[in-house]
Short mmCIF file of C-alpha atoms (C1' of nucleotides) in Angstrom, two decimals:
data_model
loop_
_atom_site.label_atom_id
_atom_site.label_comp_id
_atom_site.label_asym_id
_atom_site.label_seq_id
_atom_site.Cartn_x
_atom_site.Cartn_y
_atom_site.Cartn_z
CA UNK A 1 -60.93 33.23 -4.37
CA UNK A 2 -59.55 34.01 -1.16
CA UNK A 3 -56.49 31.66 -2.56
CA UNK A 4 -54.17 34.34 -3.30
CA UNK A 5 -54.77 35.89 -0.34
CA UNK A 6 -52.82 33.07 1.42
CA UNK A 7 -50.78 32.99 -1.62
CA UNK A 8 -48.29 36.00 0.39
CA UNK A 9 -46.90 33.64 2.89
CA UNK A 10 -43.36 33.16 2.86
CA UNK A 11 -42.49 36.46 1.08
CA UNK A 12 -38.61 35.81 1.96
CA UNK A 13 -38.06 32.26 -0.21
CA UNK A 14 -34.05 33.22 0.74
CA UNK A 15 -32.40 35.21 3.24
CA UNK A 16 -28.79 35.84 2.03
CA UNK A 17 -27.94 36.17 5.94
CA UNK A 18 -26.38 33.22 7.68
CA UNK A 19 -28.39 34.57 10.71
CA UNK A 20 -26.53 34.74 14.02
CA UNK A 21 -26.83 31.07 15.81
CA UNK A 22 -26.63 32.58 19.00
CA UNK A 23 -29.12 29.98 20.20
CA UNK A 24 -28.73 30.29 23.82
CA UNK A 25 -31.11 27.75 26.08
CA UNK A 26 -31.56 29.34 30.08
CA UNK A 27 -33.41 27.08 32.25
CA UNK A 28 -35.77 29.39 34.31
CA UNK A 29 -37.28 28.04 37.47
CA UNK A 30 -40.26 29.98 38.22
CA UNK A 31 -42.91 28.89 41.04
CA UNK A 32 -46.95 28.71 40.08
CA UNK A 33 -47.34 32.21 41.12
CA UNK A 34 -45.00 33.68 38.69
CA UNK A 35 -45.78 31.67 35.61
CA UNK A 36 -47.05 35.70 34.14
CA UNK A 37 -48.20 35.39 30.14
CA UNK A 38 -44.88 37.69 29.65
CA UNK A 39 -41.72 36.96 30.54
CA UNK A 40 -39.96 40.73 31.74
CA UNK A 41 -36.68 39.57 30.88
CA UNK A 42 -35.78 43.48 30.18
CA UNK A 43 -37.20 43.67 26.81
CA UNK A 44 -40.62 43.77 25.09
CA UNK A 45 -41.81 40.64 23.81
CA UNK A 46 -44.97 39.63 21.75
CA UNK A 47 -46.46 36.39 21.84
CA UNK A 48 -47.32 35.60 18.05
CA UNK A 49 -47.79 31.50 18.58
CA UNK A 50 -48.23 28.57 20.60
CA UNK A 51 -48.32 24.86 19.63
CA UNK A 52 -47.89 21.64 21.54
CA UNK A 53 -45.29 19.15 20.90
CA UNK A 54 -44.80 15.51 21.14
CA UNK A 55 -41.75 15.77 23.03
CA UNK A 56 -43.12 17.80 25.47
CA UNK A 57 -47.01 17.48 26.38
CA UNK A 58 -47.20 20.93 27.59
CA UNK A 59 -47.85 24.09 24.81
CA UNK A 60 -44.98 25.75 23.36
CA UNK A 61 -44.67 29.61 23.55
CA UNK A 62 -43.35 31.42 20.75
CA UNK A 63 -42.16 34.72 21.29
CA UNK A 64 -41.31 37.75 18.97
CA UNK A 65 -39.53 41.29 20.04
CA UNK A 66 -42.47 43.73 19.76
CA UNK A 67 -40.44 46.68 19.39
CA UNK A 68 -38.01 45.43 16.33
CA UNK A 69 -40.14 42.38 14.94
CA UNK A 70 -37.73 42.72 11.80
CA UNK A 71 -34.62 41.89 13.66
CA UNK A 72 -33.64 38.30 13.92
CA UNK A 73 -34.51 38.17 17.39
CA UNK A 74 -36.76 34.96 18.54
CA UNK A 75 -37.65 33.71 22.20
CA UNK A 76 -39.20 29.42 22.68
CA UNK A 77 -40.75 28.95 26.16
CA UNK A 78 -41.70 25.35 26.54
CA UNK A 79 -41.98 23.69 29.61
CA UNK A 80 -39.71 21.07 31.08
CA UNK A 81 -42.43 18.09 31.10
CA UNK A 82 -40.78 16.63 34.05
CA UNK A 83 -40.90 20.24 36.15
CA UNK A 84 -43.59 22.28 35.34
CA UNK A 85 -42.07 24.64 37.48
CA UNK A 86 -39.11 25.13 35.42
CA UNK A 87 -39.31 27.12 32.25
CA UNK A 88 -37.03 26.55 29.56
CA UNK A 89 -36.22 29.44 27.56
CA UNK A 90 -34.05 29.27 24.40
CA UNK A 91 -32.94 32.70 22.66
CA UNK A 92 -32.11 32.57 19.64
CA UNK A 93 -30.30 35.73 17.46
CA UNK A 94 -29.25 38.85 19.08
CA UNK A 95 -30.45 41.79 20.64
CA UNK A 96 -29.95 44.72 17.90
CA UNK A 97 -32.48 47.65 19.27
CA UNK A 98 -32.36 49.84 21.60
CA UNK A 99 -33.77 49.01 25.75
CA UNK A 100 -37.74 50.00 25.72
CA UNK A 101 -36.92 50.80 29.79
CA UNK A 102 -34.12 49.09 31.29
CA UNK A 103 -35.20 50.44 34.55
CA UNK A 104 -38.26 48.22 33.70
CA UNK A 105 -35.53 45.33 35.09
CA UNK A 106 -37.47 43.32 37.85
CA UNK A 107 -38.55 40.07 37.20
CA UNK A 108 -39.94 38.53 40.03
CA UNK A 109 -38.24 34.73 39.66
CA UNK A 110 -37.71 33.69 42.81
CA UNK A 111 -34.12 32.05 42.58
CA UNK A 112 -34.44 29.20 45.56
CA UNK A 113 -30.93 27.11 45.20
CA UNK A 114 -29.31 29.61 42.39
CA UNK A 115 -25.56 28.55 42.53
CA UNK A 116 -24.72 31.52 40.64
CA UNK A 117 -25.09 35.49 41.20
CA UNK A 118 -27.86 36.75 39.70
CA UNK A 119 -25.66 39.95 38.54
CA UNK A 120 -23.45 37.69 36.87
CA UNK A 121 -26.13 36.43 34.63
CA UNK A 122 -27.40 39.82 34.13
CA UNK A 123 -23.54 40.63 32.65
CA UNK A 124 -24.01 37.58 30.79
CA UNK A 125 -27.39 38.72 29.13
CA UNK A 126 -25.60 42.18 28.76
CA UNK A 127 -22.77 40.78 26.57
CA UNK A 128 -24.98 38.80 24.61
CA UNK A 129 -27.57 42.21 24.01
CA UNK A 130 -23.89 44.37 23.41
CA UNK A 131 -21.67 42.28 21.69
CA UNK A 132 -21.75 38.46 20.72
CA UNK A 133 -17.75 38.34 21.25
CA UNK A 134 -17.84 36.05 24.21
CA UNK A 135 -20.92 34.10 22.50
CA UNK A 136 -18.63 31.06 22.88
CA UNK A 137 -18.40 31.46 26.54
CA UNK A 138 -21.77 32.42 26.79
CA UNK A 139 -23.04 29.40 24.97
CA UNK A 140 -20.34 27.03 27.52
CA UNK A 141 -21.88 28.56 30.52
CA UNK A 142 -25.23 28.37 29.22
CA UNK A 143 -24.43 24.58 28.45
CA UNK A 144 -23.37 23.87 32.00
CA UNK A 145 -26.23 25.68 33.76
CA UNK A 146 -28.56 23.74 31.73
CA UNK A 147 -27.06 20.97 32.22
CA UNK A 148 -26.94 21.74 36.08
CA UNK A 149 -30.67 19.72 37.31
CA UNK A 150 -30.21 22.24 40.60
CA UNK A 151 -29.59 25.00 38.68
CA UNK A 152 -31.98 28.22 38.48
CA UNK A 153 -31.46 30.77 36.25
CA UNK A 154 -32.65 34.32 37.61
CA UNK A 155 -32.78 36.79 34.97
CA UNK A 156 -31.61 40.36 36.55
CA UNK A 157 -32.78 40.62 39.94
CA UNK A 158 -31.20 43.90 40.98
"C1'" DC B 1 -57.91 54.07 21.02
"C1'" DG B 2 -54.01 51.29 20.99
"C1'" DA B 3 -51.75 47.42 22.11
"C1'" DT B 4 -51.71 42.81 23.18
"C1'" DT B 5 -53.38 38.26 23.26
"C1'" DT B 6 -55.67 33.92 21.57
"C1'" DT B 7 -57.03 30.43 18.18
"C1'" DG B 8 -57.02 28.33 13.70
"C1'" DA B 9 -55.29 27.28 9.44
"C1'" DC B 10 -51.70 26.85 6.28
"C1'" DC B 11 -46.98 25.87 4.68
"C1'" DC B 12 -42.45 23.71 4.44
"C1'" DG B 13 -38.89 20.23 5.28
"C1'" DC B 14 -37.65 15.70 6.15
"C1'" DG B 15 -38.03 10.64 6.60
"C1'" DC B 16 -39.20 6.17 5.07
"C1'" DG C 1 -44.76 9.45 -3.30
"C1'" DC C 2 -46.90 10.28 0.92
"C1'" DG C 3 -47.36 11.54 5.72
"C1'" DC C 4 -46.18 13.89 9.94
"C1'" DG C 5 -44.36 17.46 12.76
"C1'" DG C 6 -43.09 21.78 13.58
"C1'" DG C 7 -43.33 26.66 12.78
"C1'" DT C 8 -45.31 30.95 11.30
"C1'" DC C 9 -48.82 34.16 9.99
"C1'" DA C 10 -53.51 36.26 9.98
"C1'" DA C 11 -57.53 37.87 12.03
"C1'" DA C 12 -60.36 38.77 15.78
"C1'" DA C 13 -61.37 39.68 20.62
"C1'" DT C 14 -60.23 41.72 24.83
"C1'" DC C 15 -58.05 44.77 28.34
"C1'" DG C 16 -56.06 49.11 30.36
#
DNA sequence: CGATTTTGACCCGCGC
DNA sequence: GCGCGGGTCAAAATCG
């Protein structure tokens, strides 16, 4: 009865698109008081799922752009289990649509201990939402911040 | 009213 | 062959 109803998921058995591995991980350390349900990294998105993992004991946020759900665009929150202050946020595919309000910019993450400028990330973001030709840096400085236990990502805090 | 969020259930892939 | 995990979608409820 209400079989075939379920019967629609997975429309896409194939997508003839290698979609763009542009998987880029940003630690985020955030205090308890700015843990907000959405992350205002400059764009929209929707929450569409959470689960909870056995690497990680804490619930895994999936986010989806809300303004382009069709483009290949995904967001994972999870939490680092061993600093629940520090958000881990991987982005994976590219940024194809247009900026809902870029003067919308101001996300409150405190950056205590950032070793980098925060307007140098911003440039990073901006390359990665323009163009994916320095992807390969990107992903190598993304690699070493992340790799960096000190390090704090703040996402645009002009 | 519209948009967004939350929970549950289901499905697929992979390993052994 | 079977099980488990992980991931996504749908619907409904709520808020501004």
């Amino acid at each position: 009865m209400i079989q075939k109803s379920i019967l629609k998921k997975h429309a896409s058995p194939k997508r003839p698109r290698e979609i763009t591995t542009n998987i880029s991980t940003v630690c985020i350390k955030t205090t308890s008081s700015d843990q907000t349900s959405v992350v205002k990294d400059g764009y929209h998105w929707r929450k569409y799922g959470q689960k909870v993992t056995r690497d990680n004991p804490s619930p895994r946020a999936y986010y989806k752009c809300s303004f382009a759900p069709t483009f290949p665009v995904k967001k994972k929150v999870q939490r680092s289990a061993k600093d629940p202050s520090v958000l881990v946020a991987t982005y994976e595919g590219e940024h194809n649509h247009p900026h809902p309000s870029q003067a919308e910019i101001k996300v409150p993450l405190v950056n205590q201990g950032v070793t980098i400028d925060p307007r140098y990330l911003k440039k990073f973001m901006e390359d990665i939402n323009t163009n994916s030709l320095q992807r390969d840096l990107v992903e190598q400085m993304t690699s070493s911040l992340t790799k960096n236990p000190s390090f704090a990502a703040a996402v645009a805090a002009a």
